[in-house]
Amino acid sequence: MGSSLSVSDAKVLTQPTETKIIDSLPRSKVVDVRRVDPGVLMSCSAKGLVNWAGGATVTTTGDIDFDAVLRSIQDRFDADGEYLTELATRDGAPRLTIQKDGANWISGPLAGGTEFHISSFSPCFPLPGGMHPSDSVQAEVALSRVNGW
């Protein structure tokens, strides 16, 4: 799938799942949502392939059980049947990895317990002519509140 993606296609493929993760957080606990803007192209192979990397940081009220939230998000994506998920503890914090068709989303709380971060990575695709893997790429979704938050 990834070999025919454009940069725009990669962003469009990646961001809706990011939004689906954000929408899975308890709305009453969300204070603010900030999207990574711009995204970047990251090298993902020695063969000149790149992926689009973006993400979001969600500020919460702080009184949130992130373990339970991540289990709930995992259940939602597992029920979909199109995603693979893994919930693990890394560096003492829970992390949920979600995969679909070569794209990856890694989410979990940041230190301090009031922020939740999602890192998003599209499938790998050929580097467009004239671009460098570390070039910034404007995100389709500007810095803003998501879904009225």
Coordinates of N, CA, C and O in Angstrom, one line a residue:
M1 N 0.8 -1.2 0.0 CA 0.0 0.0 0.0 C 0.8 1.3 0.0 O 0.6 2.2 -0.7
G2 N 1.9 1.3 0.9 CA 2.7 2.5 1.0 C 3.5 3.0 -0.2 O 3.8 4.1 -0.3
S3 N 3.8 2.1 -1.1 CA 4.7 2.4 -2.2 C 4.1 3.5 -3.1 O 4.8 4.1 -3.8
S4 N 2.8 3.6 -3.2 CA 2.2 4.6 -4.1 C 1.7 5.8 -3.3 O 1.0 6.7 -4.0
L5 N 2.0 6.0 -2.1 CA 1.5 7.2 -1.3 C 2.2 8.4 -1.7 O 3.4 8.4 -2.0
S6 N 1.5 9.5 -1.7 CA 2.1 10.9 -1.8 C 2.2 11.4 -0.3 O 1.6 10.8 0.6
V7 N 2.8 12.5 -0.1 CA 2.9 13.1 1.2 C 1.5 13.4 1.7 O 1.1 13.0 2.9
S8 N 0.7 14.0 0.9 CA -0.7 14.3 1.3 C -1.5 13.1 1.6 O -2.2 13.0 2.6
D9 N -1.3 12.0 0.8 CA -2.0 10.8 1.0 C -1.6 10.2 2.4 O -2.5 9.7 3.1
A10 N -0.3 10.3 2.7 CA 0.2 9.7 4.0 C -0.5 10.4 5.2 O -0.8 9.8 6.1
K11 N -0.6 11.7 5.1 CA -1.2 12.5 6.2 C -2.7 12.2 6.3 O -3.2 11.9 7.4
V12 N -3.3 12.1 5.1 CA -4.8 11.8 5.1 C -5.1 10.4 5.7 O -6.1 10.2 6.4
L13 N -4.2 9.5 5.4 CA -4.3 8.1 5.9 C -4.1 8.0 7.4 O -4.8 7.3 8.1
T14 N -3.2 8.8 7.9 CA -2.7 8.8 9.3 C -3.6 9.5 10.3 O -3.9 9.1 11.4
Q15 N -4.0 10.7 9.9 CA -4.7 11.6 10.9 C -6.1 11.2 11.4 O -6.4 11.4 12.5
P16 N -6.9 10.5 10.6 CA -8.2 10.1 11.1 C -8.1 9.1 12.3 O -8.9 9.2 13.2
T17 N -7.1 8.2 12.2 CA -6.9 7.3 13.3 C -6.4 8.0 14.6 O -6.9 7.7 15.7
E18 N -5.6 9.0 14.4 CA -5.2 9.8 15.5 C -6.4 10.5 16.1 O -6.5 10.5 17.3
T19 N -7.3 11.0 15.3 CA -8.5 11.6 15.8 C -9.4 10.6 16.5 O -10.0 10.9 17.6
K20 N -9.4 9.4 16.0 CA -10.2 8.3 16.6 C -9.7 8.0 18.0 O -10.4 7.8 19.0
I21 N -8.4 8.1 18.2 CA -7.7 7.9 19.5 C -8.1 9.0 20.4 O -8.6 8.8 21.6
I22 N -8.0 10.2 19.9 CA -8.4 11.4 20.8 C -9.8 11.3 21.2 O -10.2 11.6 22.3
D23 N -10.7 10.9 20.2 CA -12.1 10.8 20.5 C -12.5 9.8 21.5 O -13.5 9.8 22.1
S24 N -11.5 8.8 21.8 CA -11.7 7.8 22.7 C -11.4 8.2 24.2 O -11.7 7.5 25.1
L25 N -10.8 9.3 24.3 CA -10.5 9.8 25.7 C -11.8 10.4 26.3 O -12.6 10.9 25.6
P26 N -11.9 10.3 27.6 CA -13.1 10.8 28.3 C -13.2 12.3 28.1 O -12.3 13.1 28.5
R27 N -14.2 12.8 27.4 CA -14.4 14.2 27.0 C -14.3 15.1 28.2 O -13.8 16.2 28.1
S28 N -14.9 14.7 29.3 CA -14.9 15.5 30.5 C -13.6 15.7 31.1 O -13.4 16.6 31.9
K29 N -12.6 14.9 30.7 CA -11.2 15.0 31.3 C -10.3 15.8 30.4 O -9.1 16.0 30.7
V30 N -10.7 16.1 29.1 CA -9.9 16.8 28.2 C -10.0 18.3 28.3 O -11.1 18.9 28.3
V31 N -8.8 19.0 28.4 CA -8.7 20.4 28.6 C -8.4 21.0 27.2 O -8.9 22.0 26.8
D32 N -7.4 20.4 26.5 CA -6.9 21.0 25.2 C -6.3 19.9 24.4 O -5.8 18.9 24.9
V33 N -6.4 20.1 23.1 CA -5.7 19.2 22.1 C -4.9 20.0 21.2 O -5.3 21.0 20.6
R34 N -3.6 19.6 21.1 CA -2.7 20.3 20.2 C -2.1 19.3 19.2 O -1.5 18.3 19.6
R35 N -2.3 19.6 17.9 CA -1.7 18.7 16.9 C -0.3 19.1 16.6 O 0.0 20.3 16.6
V36 N 0.6 18.1 16.2 CA 1.9 18.4 15.8 C 1.8 19.1 14.4 O 1.2 18.5 13.5
D37 N 2.3 20.3 14.3 CA 2.2 21.0 13.0 C 3.5 21.8 12.9 O 3.8 22.7 13.7
P38 N 4.3 21.6 11.9 CA 4.1 20.7 10.8 C 4.6 19.3 11.1 O 5.3 19.1 12.1
G39 N 4.1 18.3 10.3 CA 4.7 17.0 10.4 C 6.0 16.9 9.7 O 6.4 17.9 9.1
V40 N 6.7 15.8 9.8 CA 8.0 15.7 9.2 C 8.0 14.4 8.4 O 7.3 13.5 8.7
L41 N 8.9 14.3 7.4 CA 9.2 13.1 6.7 C 10.4 12.5 7.5 O 11.4 13.1 7.7
M42 N 10.3 11.2 7.8 CA 11.4 10.5 8.5 C 11.8 9.3 7.6 O 11.0 8.6 7.1
S43 N 13.1 9.1 7.6 CA 13.6 8.0 6.8 C 13.2 6.7 7.5 O 13.3 6.6 8.7
C44 N 12.7 5.7 6.7 CA 12.3 4.5 7.3 C 13.0 3.3 6.7 O 12.6 2.1 6.9
S45 N 13.9 3.5 5.8 CA 14.7 2.4 5.2 C 15.9 3.0 4.5 O 16.0 4.2 4.1
A46 N 16.9 2.1 4.2 CA 18.1 2.6 3.5 C 17.8 2.7 2.0 O 18.6 3.2 1.2
K47 N 16.6 2.3 1.6 CA 16.2 2.4 0.2 C 15.6 3.7 -0.2 O 14.9 3.8 -1.2
G48 N 15.7 4.7 0.6 CA 15.1 6.0 0.3 C 13.7 6.2 0.6 O 13.0 7.1 0.2
L49 N 13.1 5.2 1.4 CA 11.7 5.3 1.8 C 11.6 6.2 3.0 O 12.5 6.3 3.8
V50 N 10.4 6.9 3.1 CA 10.2 7.8 4.2 C 8.7 7.5 4.7 O 7.9 6.8 4.0
N51 N 8.5 8.0 5.9 CA 7.1 8.0 6.3 C 6.8 9.4 6.8 O 7.6 10.2 7.1
W52 N 5.5 9.8 6.9 CA 5.0 11.0 7.4 C 4.8 10.8 8.9 O 4.1 9.9 9.3
A53 N 5.4 11.7 9.7 CA 5.3 11.5 11.2 C 4.6 12.8 11.7 O 5.0 13.9 11.4
G54 N 3.6 12.6 12.5 CA 2.9 13.7 13.2 C 2.5 13.2 14.6 O 3.0 12.3 15.1
G55 N 1.5 13.9 15.1 CA 1.0 13.5 16.4 C 0.1 14.5 17.0 O -0.2 15.6 16.4
A56 N -0.2 14.3 18.3 CA -1.0 15.2 19.0 C -0.7 15.1 20.5 O -0.3 14.0 21.0
T57 N -0.8 16.2 21.2 CA -0.7 16.1 22.7 C -2.0 16.6 23.3 O -2.5 17.7 22.9
V58 N -2.6 15.8 24.2 CA -3.9 16.1 24.8 C -3.6 16.5 26.3 O -3.0 15.7 27.0
T59 N -4.0 17.7 26.7 CA -3.9 18.1 28.1 C -5.2 17.7 28.8 O -6.3 17.9 28.3
T60 N -5.0 17.0 29.9 CA -6.1 16.5 30.7 C -6.2 17.1 32.0 O -5.3 17.9 32.4
T61 N -7.3 16.9 32.7 CA -7.5 17.4 34.1 C -6.5 16.8 35.1 O -6.4 17.3 36.2
G62 N -5.9 15.7 34.7 CA -4.9 15.1 35.6 C -5.5 14.0 36.4 O -4.7 13.1 36.9
D63 N -6.8 14.0 36.7 CA -7.4 12.9 37.5 C -8.0 11.8 36.6 O -9.2 11.6 36.5
I64 N -7.1 11.2 35.8 CA -7.5 10.2 34.8 C -6.7 8.9 35.0 O -5.5 9.0 35.2
D65 N -7.4 7.8 34.9 CA -6.8 6.5 35.0 C -6.3 6.1 33.6 O -7.1 5.5 32.8
F66 N -5.0 6.4 33.2 CA -4.6 6.2 31.9 C -4.5 4.7 31.5 O -4.7 4.3 30.4
D67 N -4.2 3.9 32.5 CA -4.3 2.4 32.3 C -5.6 2.0 31.7 O -5.7 1.3 30.8
A68 N -6.7 2.4 32.4 CA -8.0 2.1 32.0 C -8.4 2.7 30.7 O -9.0 2.0 29.8
V69 N -8.0 3.9 30.5 CA -8.2 4.6 29.2 C -7.6 3.8 28.0 O -8.2 3.6 27.0
L70 N -6.3 3.5 28.2 CA -5.6 2.8 27.2 C -6.2 1.4 26.9 O -6.3 1.0 25.7
R71 N -6.7 0.7 27.9 CA -7.4 -0.6 27.7 C -8.6 -0.4 27.0 O -9.0 -1.2 26.1
S72 N -9.4 0.7 27.2 CA -10.6 1.0 26.5 C -10.3 1.3 25.1 O -11.1 0.8 24.2
I73 N -9.3 2.1 24.8 CA -8.9 2.4 23.4 C -8.5 1.1 22.7 O -8.9 0.9 21.6
Q74 N -7.7 0.3 23.4 CA -7.3 -1.0 22.8 C -8.5 -1.8 22.4 O -8.6 -2.4 21.3
D75 N -9.5 -1.9 23.3 CA -10.7 -2.7 23.1 C -11.4 -2.2 21.9 O -11.9 -2.9 21.0
R76 N -11.5 -0.9 21.8 CA -12.2 -0.2 20.6 C -11.5 -0.6 19.3 O -12.2 -0.9 18.3
F77 N -10.2 -0.5 19.2 CA -9.5 -0.8 18.0 C -9.5 -2.3 17.7 O -9.6 -2.7 16.6
D78 N -9.4 -3.2 18.8 CA -9.4 -4.6 18.6 C -10.8 -5.0 18.0 O -10.9 -5.9 17.1
A79 N -11.9 -4.4 18.5 CA -13.2 -4.7 18.0 C -13.4 -4.4 16.5 O -14.2 -5.0 15.8
D80 N -12.6 -3.4 16.1 CA -12.7 -3.0 14.7 C -12.3 -4.1 13.7 O -12.8 -4.2 12.6
G81 N -11.3 -4.9 14.1 CA -10.8 -6.0 13.3 C -9.8 -5.6 12.3 O -9.2 -6.5 11.7
E82 N -9.6 -4.4 12.0 CA -8.6 -4.0 11.0 C -7.3 -3.6 11.6 O -6.3 -3.4 10.8
Y83 N -7.2 -3.5 12.9 CA -6.0 -3.0 13.6 C -5.4 -4.1 14.4 O -6.1 -5.0 14.9
L84 N -4.1 -4.0 14.6 CA -3.3 -4.8 15.6 C -3.0 -3.9 16.7 O -2.5 -2.8 16.4
T85 N -3.1 -4.4 17.9 CA -2.7 -3.5 19.1 C -1.8 -4.2 20.0 O -1.8 -5.5 20.1
E86 N -1.0 -3.5 20.8 CA -0.2 -4.0 21.8 C -0.2 -3.0 23.0 O 0.2 -1.8 22.7
L87 N -0.5 -3.4 24.1 CA -0.5 -2.6 25.3 C 0.7 -3.1 26.2 O 0.7 -4.3 26.6
A88 N 1.6 -2.2 26.5 CA 2.8 -2.6 27.2 C 3.2 -1.5 28.1 O 2.8 -0.3 28.0
T89 N 4.1 -1.8 29.1 CA 4.7 -0.7 29.9 C 6.1 -0.5 29.5 O 6.9 -1.4 29.3
R90 N 6.4 0.8 29.2 CA 7.7 1.2 28.8 C 8.2 2.3 29.6 O 7.5 3.3 29.8
D91 N 9.4 2.2 30.2 CA 9.9 3.2 31.1 C 8.9 3.6 32.2 O 8.8 4.7 32.6
G92 N 8.2 2.6 32.7 CA 7.3 2.8 33.8 C 6.0 3.3 33.5 O 5.1 3.6 34.3
A93 N 5.7 3.6 32.2 CA 4.4 4.2 31.8 C 3.7 3.2 30.8 O 4.4 2.6 29.9
P94 N 2.4 3.2 30.8 CA 1.7 2.4 29.8 C 1.8 3.0 28.4 O 1.7 4.2 28.3
R95 N 1.9 2.2 27.4 CA 2.0 2.6 26.0 C 1.2 1.7 25.2 O 1.3 0.5 25.3
L96 N 0.3 2.3 24.3 CA -0.5 1.5 23.4 C 0.0 1.7 22.0 O 0.1 2.9 21.5
T97 N 0.4 0.6 21.3 CA 0.8 0.7 19.9 C -0.3 0.1 19.1 O -0.8 -1.0 19.4
I98 N -0.7 0.9 18.1 CA -1.8 0.4 17.1 C -1.2 0.4 15.8 O -0.5 1.4 15.4
Q99 N -1.5 -0.6 15.0 CA -0.9 -0.8 13.6 C -2.0 -1.1 12.7 O -2.9 -1.9 13.0
K100 N -1.9 -0.6 11.4 CA -2.8 -0.9 10.4 C -2.1 -0.6 9.0 O -1.7 0.5 8.8
D101 N -2.0 -1.6 8.2 CA -1.5 -1.5 6.8 C -0.1 -0.7 6.8 O 0.1 0.2 5.9
G102 N 0.8 -1.0 7.7 CA 2.1 -0.3 7.7 C 2.1 1.0 8.5 O 3.2 1.6 8.6
A103 N 1.0 1.5 8.9 CA 0.9 2.8 9.7 C 1.0 2.4 11.2 O 0.5 1.3 11.6
N104 N 1.5 3.3 12.0 CA 1.6 3.0 13.4 C 1.2 4.3 14.2 O 1.6 5.4 13.8
W105 N 0.6 4.0 15.4 CA 0.2 5.1 16.3 C 0.7 4.6 17.7 O 0.3 3.5 18.1
I106 N 1.4 5.4 18.4 CA 1.9 5.1 19.7 C 1.3 6.1 20.7 O 1.5 7.3 20.5
S107 N 0.6 5.7 21.7 CA 0.0 6.6 22.6 C 0.2 6.3 24.1 O 0.4 5.1 24.4
G108 N 0.2 7.3 24.9 CA 0.3 7.1 26.3 C 0.5 8.4 27.1 O 0.7 9.4 26.4
P109 N 0.4 8.3 28.4 CA 0.6 9.6 29.2 C 2.1 10.0 29.2 O 3.0 9.2 29.1
L110 N 2.3 11.3 29.3 CA 3.6 11.9 29.5 C 3.9 12.0 31.0 O 3.0 12.0 31.8
A111 N 5.1 12.3 31.3 CA 5.5 12.4 32.7 C 4.7 13.6 33.3 O 4.4 14.6 32.7
G112 N 4.3 13.4 34.5 CA 3.5 14.4 35.2 C 2.0 14.0 35.3 O 1.3 14.5 36.1
G113 N 1.6 13.2 34.3 CA 0.2 12.7 34.4 C -0.9 13.6 33.9 O -2.1 13.3 34.1
T114 N -0.6 14.7 33.3 CA -1.7 15.6 32.8 C -1.7 15.7 31.3 O -2.6 16.3 30.8
E115 N -0.7 15.1 30.7 CA -0.7 15.1 29.2 C -0.7 13.7 28.6 O 0.0 12.8 29.2
F116 N -1.4 13.5 27.5 CA -1.4 12.2 26.8 C -0.9 12.5 25.4 O -1.4 13.5 24.7
H117 N 0.0 11.7 24.9 CA 0.6 12.0 23.6 C 0.4 10.9 22.6 O 0.4 9.7 23.0
I118 N 0.1 11.2 21.4 CA 0.0 10.3 20.3 C 1.0 10.6 19.3 O 1.1 11.7 18.8
S119 N 1.9 9.6 18.9 CA 2.8 9.8 17.8 C 2.3 8.9 16.7 O 1.9 7.8 16.8
S120 N 2.2 9.5 15.5 CA 1.6 8.9 14.3 C 2.7 8.8 13.2 O 3.4 9.7 13.0
F121 N 2.7 7.6 12.5 CA 3.6 7.3 11.5 C 2.9 6.6 10.3 O 2.2 5.6 10.5
S122 N 2.9 7.2 9.1 CA 2.3 6.6 8.0 C 3.1 5.4 7.5 O 4.2 5.2 8.0
P123 N 2.6 4.6 6.6 CA 3.4 3.6 6.0 C 4.5 4.2 5.2 O 4.5 5.4 4.9
C124 N 5.6 3.5 5.0 CA 6.7 4.0 4.2 C 6.4 4.1 2.7 O 5.6 3.4 2.2
F125 N 6.9 5.2 2.1 CA 6.7 5.4 0.7 C 8.0 6.1 0.1 O 8.8 6.6 0.9
P126 N 8.1 6.1 -1.2 CA 9.3 6.7 -1.8 C 9.4 8.2 -1.5 O 8.4 8.9 -1.5
L127 N 10.6 8.7 -1.2 CA 10.8 10.1 -1.0 C 10.5 10.9 -2.3 O 11.1 10.6 -3.3
P128 N 9.6 11.9 -2.2 CA 9.3 12.7 -3.4 C 10.6 13.4 -3.9 O 11.4 13.8 -3.1
G129 N 10.7 13.5 -5.2 CA 11.8 14.2 -5.8 C 12.0 15.6 -5.2 O 11.0 16.3 -5.0
G130 N 13.2 16.0 -5.0 CA 13.5 17.3 -4.5 C 13.3 17.5 -3.0 O 13.5 18.6 -2.4
M131 N 12.9 16.4 -2.3 CA 12.7 16.6 -0.8 C 13.7 15.8 -0.1 O 14.3 14.8 -0.6
H132 N 14.0 16.2 1.2 CA 14.9 15.5 2.1 C 14.1 14.9 3.2 O 13.1 15.4 3.6
P133 N 14.5 13.7 3.7 CA 13.7 13.1 4.7 C 13.4 13.9 6.0 O 12.4 13.7 6.6
S134 N 14.2 14.9 6.3 CA 13.9 15.7 7.5 C 13.1 17.0 7.1 O 12.9 17.8 8.0
D135 N 12.6 17.1 5.9 CA 11.8 18.3 5.5 C 10.5 18.4 6.4 O 9.9 17.3 6.6
S136 N 10.1 19.6 6.7 CA 8.8 19.8 7.4 C 7.7 19.7 6.4 O 7.9 20.1 5.3
V137 N 6.6 19.2 6.8 CA 5.4 19.1 5.9 C 4.2 19.6 6.7 O 3.9 19.1 7.7
Q138 N 3.6 20.7 6.2 CA 2.5 21.3 6.8 C 1.4 20.2 7.0 O 1.0 19.5 6.1
A139 N 0.9 20.2 8.2 CA -0.2 19.2 8.5 C -1.5 19.7 8.0 O -1.8 20.9 7.9
E140 N -2.3 18.7 7.6 CA -3.7 19.1 7.1 C -4.5 19.7 8.2 O -5.4 20.5 7.9
V141 N -4.3 19.3 9.4 CA -5.1 19.8 10.5 C -4.2 20.8 11.3 O -3.2 20.4 11.8
A142 N -4.6 22.0 11.3 CA -3.8 23.1 11.9 C -3.9 22.9 13.4 O -4.8 22.2 14.0
L143 N -3.0 23.6 14.1 CA -3.1 23.7 15.6 C -4.5 24.2 16.0 O -4.8 25.3 15.7
S144 N -5.3 23.4 16.6 CA -6.6 23.8 17.0 C -7.2 22.8 17.9 O -6.7 21.7 18.1
R145 N -8.3 23.2 18.5 CA -9.1 22.2 19.3 C -9.7 21.3 18.3 O -10.1 21.6 17.2
V146 N -9.8 20.0 18.7 CA -10.4 19.0 17.9 C -11.8 18.7 18.4 O -12.1 18.5 19.6
N147 N -12.7 18.6 17.4 CA -14.1 18.3 17.7 C -14.7 19.1 18.8 O -15.4 18.6 19.7
G148 N -14.4 20.4 18.8 CA -15.0 21.3 19.8 C -14.4 21.4 21.1 O -14.8 22.1 22.0
W149 N -13.2 20.7 21.3 CA -12.5 20.8 22.6 C -11.8 22.1 22.7 O -11.2 22.6 21.8

